[in-house]
Amino acid sequence: MKITFVCTGNTCRSPMLQAMFADYARKVGFKCETDSAGMCGGGSPFNPKTVNVLAARGIKAEGESKLFDDRLAAESDYVFTMSESQRDDLKKRYPTLCVECLSALCGHEIDDPYGKGQEDYDATGELFEDLLAPVLEFVEAAEKKKTSPDKKD
């Protein structure tokens, strides 16, 4: 199973959440592959402030941004976006893709800390801490639905 997190440029939010969720899944024994991508851009290093947030949690993160493309769409079982417009765009481009905005789990879109201070990145990391279990619960519930027989009488 592959879970992919998507934001605008894949330098701040999605790599942060991807690394945090991968660490969380490993700790709770949930087997999955994780990835992250952006709606635009690609080829830029992860933001140093994102790397700082992860380092404070003992998570090493390095890499560069990439664009969400057909290959990643085909590989991903679940995709989580930071905004509803990102979700809507991906649903339009890939109608069979299981894509959900994180706002469905926390009641609001995830603000982009790009161009802001370290405290904004830290706050995003704290918000993501609170989303780790709900993301896992969403995936587990969706998987259970897939394997449960319909009870039509």
Short mmCIF file of C-alpha atoms in Angstrom, two decimals:
data_model
loop_
_atom_site.label_atom_id
_atom_site.label_comp_id
_atom_site.label_asym_id
_atom_site.label_seq_id
_atom_site.Cartn_x
_atom_site.Cartn_y
_atom_site.Cartn_z
CA MET A 1 0.00 0.00 0.00
CA LYS A 2 1.25 3.46 -0.89
CA ILE A 3 0.09 6.68 0.75
CA THR A 4 1.08 9.94 -0.93
CA PHE A 5 0.86 13.46 0.50
CA VAL A 6 0.49 16.41 -1.88
CA CYS A 7 0.97 20.15 -1.45
CA THR A 8 1.79 23.01 -3.79
CA GLY A 9 5.54 22.79 -4.40
CA ASN A 10 6.58 19.71 -2.37
CA THR A 11 9.23 21.56 -0.38
CA CYS A 12 7.42 22.23 2.92
CA ARG A 13 4.16 20.58 3.93
CA SER A 14 3.95 17.32 1.99
CA PRO A 15 7.53 16.15 2.64
CA MET A 16 7.09 17.06 6.31
CA LEU A 17 3.88 15.07 6.68
CA GLN A 18 5.22 12.20 4.58
CA ALA A 19 8.28 11.80 6.80
CA MET A 20 6.26 12.15 10.00
CA PHE A 21 3.64 9.66 8.84
CA ALA A 22 6.27 7.15 7.70
CA ASP A 23 7.88 7.36 11.15
CA TYR A 24 4.50 7.03 12.89
CA ALA A 25 3.43 4.07 10.75
CA ARG A 26 6.70 2.29 11.50
CA LYS A 27 6.28 2.88 15.25
CA VAL A 28 2.70 1.56 15.33
CA GLY A 29 3.49 -1.38 13.04
CA PHE A 30 1.43 -0.26 10.05
CA LYS A 31 3.05 -1.49 6.87
CA CYS A 32 2.93 1.00 4.02
CA GLU A 33 5.06 2.94 1.62
CA THR A 34 4.82 6.74 1.72
CA ASP A 35 5.64 9.45 -0.76
CA SER A 36 5.07 13.14 -1.36
CA ALA A 37 4.73 15.39 -4.37
CA GLY A 38 3.65 18.84 -5.46
CA MET A 39 1.04 20.19 -7.81
CA CYS A 40 3.75 22.25 -9.49
CA GLY A 41 7.49 22.67 -9.49
CA GLY A 42 9.99 19.95 -8.91
CA GLY A 43 13.73 19.72 -8.45
CA SER A 44 14.04 22.05 -5.45
CA PRO A 45 15.56 20.89 -2.14
CA PHE A 46 13.25 20.46 0.81
CA ASN A 47 12.94 23.70 2.78
CA PRO A 48 15.54 23.87 5.58
CA LYS A 49 12.80 24.87 8.06
CA THR A 50 10.93 21.66 7.20
CA VAL A 51 14.14 19.72 7.76
CA ASN A 52 14.48 21.47 11.16
CA VAL A 53 10.95 20.42 12.20
CA LEU A 54 11.72 16.83 11.32
CA ALA A 55 15.16 16.86 12.95
CA ALA A 56 13.57 18.06 16.21
CA ARG A 57 11.51 14.84 16.09
CA GLY A 58 14.52 12.65 15.34
CA ILE A 59 13.51 12.21 11.70
CA LYS A 60 16.13 12.63 9.01
CA ALA A 61 14.81 14.17 5.82
CA GLU A 62 16.62 15.11 2.71
CA GLY A 63 15.58 15.17 -0.86
CA GLU A 64 14.10 17.32 -3.52
CA SER A 65 10.64 18.17 -4.67
CA LYS A 66 8.83 16.34 -7.40
CA LEU A 67 5.64 16.81 -9.37
CA PHE A 68 2.58 14.60 -8.88
CA ASP A 69 2.38 12.75 -12.19
CA ASP A 70 0.70 9.82 -13.92
CA ARG A 71 3.24 7.35 -12.52
CA LEU A 72 2.65 8.46 -8.93
CA ALA A 73 -1.11 8.45 -9.47
CA ALA A 74 -0.91 4.84 -10.68
CA GLU A 75 1.26 3.80 -7.72
CA SER A 76 -0.72 5.55 -4.95
CA ASP A 77 -3.53 3.81 -3.10
CA TYR A 78 -4.41 6.91 -1.05
CA VAL A 79 -3.57 10.56 -1.68
CA PHE A 80 -4.02 13.33 0.89
CA THR A 81 -3.92 16.98 -0.16
CA MET A 82 -3.45 20.15 1.86
CA SER A 83 -6.23 22.08 0.11
CA GLU A 84 -9.61 21.29 -1.34
CA SER A 85 -8.64 22.82 -4.68
CA GLN A 86 -5.68 20.41 -4.88
CA ARG A 87 -8.06 17.53 -4.10
CA ASP A 88 -10.54 18.70 -6.73
CA ASP A 89 -7.83 19.09 -9.36
CA LEU A 90 -6.48 15.59 -8.73
CA LYS A 91 -9.97 14.08 -8.75
CA LYS A 92 -10.61 15.75 -12.11
CA ARG A 93 -7.30 14.55 -13.56
CA TYR A 94 -7.51 11.05 -12.05
CA PRO A 95 -11.17 10.11 -11.51
CA THR A 96 -10.39 6.67 -10.03
CA LEU A 97 -7.78 7.95 -7.58
CA CYS A 98 -8.67 7.78 -3.88
CA VAL A 99 -7.86 11.38 -2.93
CA GLU A 100 -8.98 13.31 0.14
CA CYS A 101 -8.20 16.74 1.54
CA LEU A 102 -6.86 16.78 5.08
CA SER A 103 -9.64 19.26 5.88
CA ALA A 104 -11.96 16.23 6.04
CA LEU A 105 -9.92 15.04 9.03
CA CYS A 106 -9.26 18.30 10.87
CA GLY A 107 -11.93 20.71 9.66
CA HIS A 108 -9.68 23.13 7.78
CA GLU A 109 -7.15 23.28 4.99
CA ILE A 110 -3.46 23.24 5.90
CA ASP A 111 -1.89 26.69 5.48
CA ASP A 112 1.38 26.90 3.59
CA PRO A 113 4.25 28.09 5.79
CA TYR A 114 6.40 28.89 2.74
CA GLY A 115 8.14 32.23 3.16
CA LYS A 116 7.29 32.42 6.87
CA GLY A 117 9.36 31.91 10.00
CA GLN A 118 10.47 28.75 11.74
CA GLU A 119 7.63 29.14 14.27
CA ASP A 120 5.11 28.73 11.42
CA TYR A 121 6.84 25.55 10.29
CA ASP A 122 6.90 24.32 13.89
CA ALA A 123 3.16 25.01 14.17
CA THR A 124 2.57 23.03 10.97
CA GLY A 125 4.54 20.16 12.47
CA GLU A 126 2.37 20.27 15.60
CA LEU A 127 -0.76 20.23 13.46
CA PHE A 128 0.58 17.22 11.57
CA GLU A 129 1.27 15.41 14.85
CA ASP A 130 -2.46 15.61 15.53
CA LEU A 131 -3.28 14.28 12.04
CA LEU A 132 -1.13 11.14 12.09
CA ALA A 133 -3.66 8.90 13.84
CA PRO A 134 -6.66 10.26 11.87
CA VAL A 135 -4.87 9.62 8.55
CA LEU A 136 -4.15 6.06 9.62
CA GLU A 137 -7.74 5.59 10.80
CA PHE A 138 -9.05 6.91 7.47
CA VAL A 139 -6.88 4.46 5.52
CA GLU A 140 -7.77 1.53 7.77
CA ALA A 141 -11.50 2.29 7.48
CA ALA A 142 -11.23 2.58 3.68
CA GLU A 143 -9.34 -0.70 3.50
CA LYS A 144 -11.94 -2.38 5.69
CA LYS A 145 -14.69 -1.14 3.36
CA LYS A 146 -12.84 -2.64 0.40
CA THR A 147 -12.68 -6.06 2.02
CA SER A 148 -16.11 -6.14 3.64
CA PRO A 149 -18.79 -7.91 1.62
CA ASP A 150 -21.86 -5.84 0.84
CA LYS A 151 -24.79 -6.94 2.94
CA LYS A 152 -27.64 -6.51 0.51
CA ASP A 153 -30.79 -8.50 1.21
#
